[in-house]
Amino acid sequence: MKGRQIILDHIGDQEAAALMIDGQLEDILIDSDAPRPGAIYRAIAQRPMKGQGGLFLDTPDGTAYLRQIKGIAPGQALLVQVTGYAEPGKAIPVTARLLFKSRYAIVTPEAPGVNLSRRIHDEEERIRILAAAGTELAEASAHGIILRSACEGADEDDIAEDVDAMLELADKVLADAEGPAETLTEGDGPHLLAWRDWSEPAEVETEVGGFARLGVLDALEALKTTRVPLSGGAFLFVEPTHALIAVDVNTGADTSLAAGIKANIAAARELPRQLRLRGLGGQIIIDLAPMPKKDRRTFESVLRAAFKHDTEETVLAGWTPLGNYELQRKRGRLPLVPQLREAGL
């Protein structure tokens, strides 16, 4: 099926949302019992861990870890926000820099100023959006506001309502900083995240059974295998280990002189989608198909372009002495396959 589709459904008992583009699964969000990224706690500081450059905190969902913090006394209450999912046996990663994010606006507490997405180039549209957001009121606030690219073409009342709601939520949370450990916001579930972040025009399917009817379950079944077909008969393997994610690129039956660079370029273009769908992050090592060193710059350019609009922060670290390529990707999601297994798929 051509075009963009957003399918809202469930996998087992968990809420889920899928983004399909021209019949191909581009993104999948599945809820879990773990604390959601974006949740905000009033946490209580434990004793600092000397030599680790951080601090453990007590929260209603267990121990959290805050990096690079000074001047916090044991027993002190502070507001923190979940930044990702905890690895097994580790503390919940949190930050003291809170963000209140919605479809049209991001509120940044105690960082005043109004900024508009650089993706919106039309000057008249920029003026319209700033007026809709009530910039005079926003500039008088102690909080900063980032107006997202979804504002382009959006109804002015919707933009104003979104900005007001996020400013009100920020004020409410910041005023509740004292007291015992408590969950102040739960974080957004998959259906709300789909509305918030998949903002380009799309057909929205909400009827029960949409995943089975529209091919989402078939696409998820294909993700259970580590082998990923590429164009021209090439393929790659994406294999998680305890220490890292190993990616192996193969040329397949192509024996031409350009087989290596063709397979590597195809892998570079496909890799962000595979990591996103599979919920994989951390250290990633790519064992590329053989190619001349002169082609490395071409591969790097394609890889950089492929990750430019990825949903998670990714650092392209570069080449190892053995000719592999290293990346570091934020663990913003839980791995997909264990989630499917828990749901009985």
XYZ file of C-alpha atoms in Angstrom:
345
model
C 0.000 0.000 0.000
C 1.346 3.420 -0.952
C 1.632 6.355 1.428
C 2.038 6.755 5.178
C -0.029 4.762 7.655
C -0.088 4.984 11.438
C -1.623 1.881 13.000
C -2.655 1.976 16.668
C -3.209 -1.465 18.166
C -1.953 -3.803 20.900
C 0.598 -6.608 21.058
C -0.610 -8.973 23.743
C -1.716 -6.728 26.594
C 0.662 -3.914 25.671
C -0.293 -0.787 23.770
C 1.618 -0.454 20.480
C 1.876 1.837 17.453
C 3.365 1.188 14.015
C 4.428 3.497 11.190
C 4.215 2.022 7.680
C 5.502 3.857 4.598
C 4.595 2.406 1.195
C 3.873 -0.931 2.837
C 7.190 -1.161 4.696
C 7.449 -1.012 8.486
C 9.459 2.089 9.390
C 8.946 2.281 13.144
C 7.315 0.346 15.951
C 6.566 1.456 19.515
C 5.586 -1.116 22.150
C 4.770 -0.304 25.746
C 6.251 -2.268 28.632
C 6.100 -2.505 32.398
C 9.418 -0.637 32.682
C 9.490 3.105 33.513
C 8.835 5.061 30.323
C 11.435 7.495 28.977
C 10.168 10.987 29.754
C 8.691 10.039 33.141
C 9.514 12.559 35.872
C 10.274 11.615 39.477
C 10.736 13.456 42.676
C 13.735 11.361 43.728
C 15.733 11.155 46.944
C 19.528 11.258 46.804
C 21.552 8.400 48.255
C 25.185 8.755 49.258
C 27.418 9.755 46.302
C 29.521 7.028 44.684
C 33.118 8.201 44.870
C 35.072 7.780 41.687
C 31.983 7.147 39.509
C 31.116 10.781 38.791
C 27.453 10.317 39.587
C 24.795 9.713 42.193
C 22.272 6.978 42.928
C 18.707 8.037 43.713
C 15.662 6.391 45.253
C 12.494 6.466 43.111
C 9.137 4.658 43.359
C 10.328 2.358 40.530
C 13.689 1.482 42.049
C 17.188 2.927 41.995
C 18.073 5.578 39.413
C 21.482 6.888 38.384
C 22.276 10.528 37.711
C 25.570 11.354 35.992
C 27.961 14.212 36.762
C 26.181 15.873 39.650
C 27.713 17.893 42.494
C 26.447 19.655 45.561
C 23.646 17.174 46.329
C 23.373 16.004 49.940
C 22.149 12.518 50.925
C 18.410 12.609 51.588
C 17.853 15.665 49.384
C 14.836 15.645 47.049
C 15.317 16.587 43.407
C 13.397 16.367 40.145
C 14.752 14.031 37.488
C 13.524 12.647 34.159
C 13.994 9.151 32.721
C 16.210 9.281 29.618
C 16.058 5.654 28.495
C 15.537 2.068 29.571
C 17.746 0.466 32.175
C 19.889 -2.474 31.155
C 19.211 -5.664 33.145
C 20.569 -5.316 36.678
C 21.364 -1.612 36.273
C 19.802 1.587 37.596
C 17.276 3.692 35.675
C 19.142 6.401 33.690
C 17.882 9.888 34.532
C 18.777 13.530 33.979
C 18.153 16.664 36.038
C 17.450 18.645 32.831
C 13.697 18.312 32.437
C 11.902 18.604 29.090
C 8.143 18.834 28.589
C 7.531 17.620 25.060
C 4.366 17.599 22.978
C 3.434 17.606 19.290
C 4.045 21.292 18.659
C 6.208 22.491 21.536
C 9.007 21.537 23.896
C 9.231 23.501 27.139
C 12.702 23.830 28.676
C 12.408 24.918 32.321
C 14.608 27.741 33.526
C 16.153 28.212 30.062
C 14.197 31.254 28.794
C 13.766 32.102 25.134
C 11.632 31.111 22.157
C 13.099 29.109 19.309
C 11.471 27.895 16.107
C 12.498 24.787 14.168
C 15.034 25.549 11.437
C 13.170 23.184 9.131
C 10.510 25.876 8.705
C 11.957 28.251 6.120
C 9.009 30.367 4.956
C 9.231 33.715 6.773
C 5.476 34.380 6.761
C 4.829 30.946 8.214
C 7.433 31.527 10.916
C 5.743 34.808 11.880
C 2.327 33.094 11.946
C 3.571 30.307 14.210
C 5.302 32.672 16.624
C 2.140 34.742 16.871
C 0.019 31.644 17.458
C 2.339 30.514 20.243
C 1.906 33.820 22.071
C 5.590 34.716 22.087
C 5.111 37.769 24.313
C 3.704 35.582 27.077
C 6.315 32.912 26.418
C 9.193 35.369 26.543
C 7.958 36.602 29.920
C 8.036 33.036 31.272
C 10.947 31.562 33.195
C 10.821 28.627 30.801
C 12.069 28.349 27.256
C 9.959 27.127 24.351
C 11.041 25.250 21.242
C 8.391 25.269 18.525
C 8.697 22.029 16.565
C 8.551 21.481 12.812
C 5.043 20.006 13.205
C 3.840 23.598 13.700
C 4.174 24.213 9.956
C 0.666 24.376 8.534
C -0.923 23.519 11.892
C -4.018 25.266 13.220
C -3.135 28.332 15.298
C -5.478 27.371 18.129
C -3.910 23.903 18.318
C -0.427 25.417 18.602
C -1.531 27.877 21.301
C -3.317 25.154 23.272
C -0.259 22.882 23.111
C 2.126 25.616 24.299
C -0.192 26.601 27.158
C -0.598 22.979 28.263
C 3.155 22.338 28.356
C 3.858 25.597 30.231
C 1.155 24.741 32.766
C 2.535 21.212 33.232
C 6.066 22.548 33.712
C 4.880 24.996 36.374
C 2.909 22.278 38.158
C 5.805 19.806 38.251
C 8.416 22.347 39.324
C 6.172 23.508 42.154
C 6.077 19.947 43.493
C 9.801 19.493 44.136
C 9.662 18.837 47.883
C 8.570 15.639 49.573
C 9.213 11.878 49.464
C 10.024 9.890 46.341
C 7.088 10.088 43.926
C 6.245 9.654 40.236
C 5.058 13.060 38.993
C 4.482 12.165 35.318
C 4.293 8.708 33.741
C 5.813 9.460 30.353
C 3.952 9.063 27.047
C 2.698 5.683 25.829
C 2.988 4.468 22.203
C -0.312 5.930 20.980
C 0.474 9.375 22.355
C 4.076 9.139 21.109
C 2.765 8.361 17.622
C 0.618 11.509 17.686
C 3.484 13.507 19.160
C 6.386 12.454 16.960
C 4.945 11.014 13.712
C 3.512 14.362 12.731
C 3.640 14.169 8.932
C 0.260 13.579 7.236
C -0.777 9.940 7.403
C -3.785 7.649 7.302
C -4.546 6.598 10.890
C -5.935 3.133 11.590
C -7.403 2.545 15.056
C -9.590 -0.544 14.640
C -8.638 -3.613 16.648
C -6.654 -6.110 14.566
C -4.969 -3.469 12.428
C -1.518 -4.999 12.939
C -2.629 -8.345 11.497
C -4.717 -6.838 8.716
C -2.128 -4.326 7.475
C 1.021 -6.459 7.585
C 2.628 -5.237 10.809
C 2.703 -8.692 12.403
C 4.334 -10.158 9.285
C 7.023 -7.452 9.394
C 7.639 -8.139 13.095
C 7.999 -11.845 12.379
C 10.755 -11.054 9.864
C 12.611 -9.090 12.559
C 12.996 -12.210 14.695
C 15.780 -13.405 12.400
C 19.212 -11.800 12.406
C 19.491 -11.936 8.594
C 18.433 -8.834 6.643
C 18.210 -8.933 2.812
C 19.639 -5.972 0.889
C 19.399 -4.854 -2.721
C 21.344 -6.727 -5.391
C 21.315 -10.009 -3.467
C 23.529 -8.710 -0.642
C 22.562 -9.194 2.992
C 23.637 -8.348 6.514
C 23.369 -9.927 9.949
C 22.435 -7.879 13.024
C 23.372 -9.870 16.130
C 23.136 -8.497 19.703
C 25.679 -9.801 22.234
C 26.138 -8.907 25.904
C 28.899 -6.424 25.059
C 27.917 -4.974 21.683
C 25.838 -5.226 18.518
C 27.682 -7.056 15.734
C 26.742 -6.182 12.132
C 28.160 -8.366 9.360
C 27.792 -7.247 5.717
C 27.931 -9.813 2.905
C 27.918 -9.403 -0.885
C 25.948 -12.573 -1.572
C 26.297 -14.009 -5.052
C 27.670 -10.768 -6.559
C 31.297 -11.324 -7.580
C 31.842 -8.048 -9.459
C 34.654 -5.645 -8.559
C 32.123 -3.191 -7.099
C 30.273 -5.824 -5.060
C 31.814 -4.723 -1.761
C 31.046 -1.021 -1.981
C 27.527 -1.703 -3.301
C 26.746 -4.021 -0.391
C 28.257 -1.616 2.145
C 26.269 1.349 0.818
C 23.060 -0.694 0.894
C 23.868 -1.728 4.480
C 24.543 1.888 5.521
C 21.150 2.971 4.199
C 19.288 0.114 5.889
C 21.089 0.028 9.247
C 19.268 2.922 11.014
C 15.887 1.343 10.259
C 16.999 -2.069 11.501
C 18.409 -0.691 14.756
C 15.297 1.419 15.308
C 12.866 -1.458 14.682
C 14.884 -3.920 16.744
C 15.284 -1.473 19.647
C 19.058 -1.864 19.677
C 21.703 0.532 20.960
C 25.031 0.747 22.715
C 28.311 -0.081 20.997
C 27.857 -1.240 17.389
C 30.619 -2.808 15.290
C 30.168 -3.143 11.515
C 32.238 -5.820 9.770
C 32.012 -4.509 6.217
C 32.298 -6.371 2.948
C 35.779 -6.042 1.400
C 36.274 -2.757 -0.460
C 39.234 -0.512 -1.362
C 40.233 2.082 1.232
C 39.502 4.813 -1.310
C 35.793 3.944 -1.018
C 35.671 4.529 2.732
C 34.787 8.195 2.381
C 31.796 7.316 0.173
C 30.589 4.803 2.752
C 30.979 7.351 5.570
C 28.952 9.953 3.658
C 26.095 7.533 3.029
C 26.119 6.352 6.661
C 26.112 9.916 7.984
C 23.167 10.841 5.760
C 21.268 7.698 6.818
C 21.576 8.490 10.525
C 20.893 12.211 10.136
C 17.183 11.910 10.941
C 17.348 8.868 13.194
C 15.275 8.983 16.357
C 18.171 8.226 18.728
C 21.433 10.076 19.228
C 24.186 8.201 17.383
C 27.926 8.895 17.402
C 29.797 7.724 14.298
C 33.097 6.871 15.975
C 35.085 5.766 12.928
C 37.372 2.999 11.753
C 39.156 0.422 13.900
C 42.700 -0.797 13.122
C 41.190 -4.001 11.697
C 39.002 -2.069 9.238
C 35.675 -2.357 11.070
C 33.476 0.672 11.659
C 32.264 1.660 15.153
C 29.137 3.513 16.266
C 27.657 4.400 19.641
C 23.855 4.645 19.729
C 21.707 5.688 22.674
C 19.611 2.905 24.193
C 16.281 4.679 23.913
C 14.126 1.551 23.604
C 13.848 -1.980 24.844
C 15.063 -4.735 22.487
C 12.189 -5.886 20.261
C 12.606 -9.645 20.212
C 12.286 -10.195 24.006
C 9.176 -7.976 23.963
C 7.604 -10.097 21.220
C 8.504 -13.256 23.104
C 6.860 -11.969 26.279
C 3.733 -11.166 24.246
C 3.613 -14.717 22.904
C 4.543 -13.823 19.319
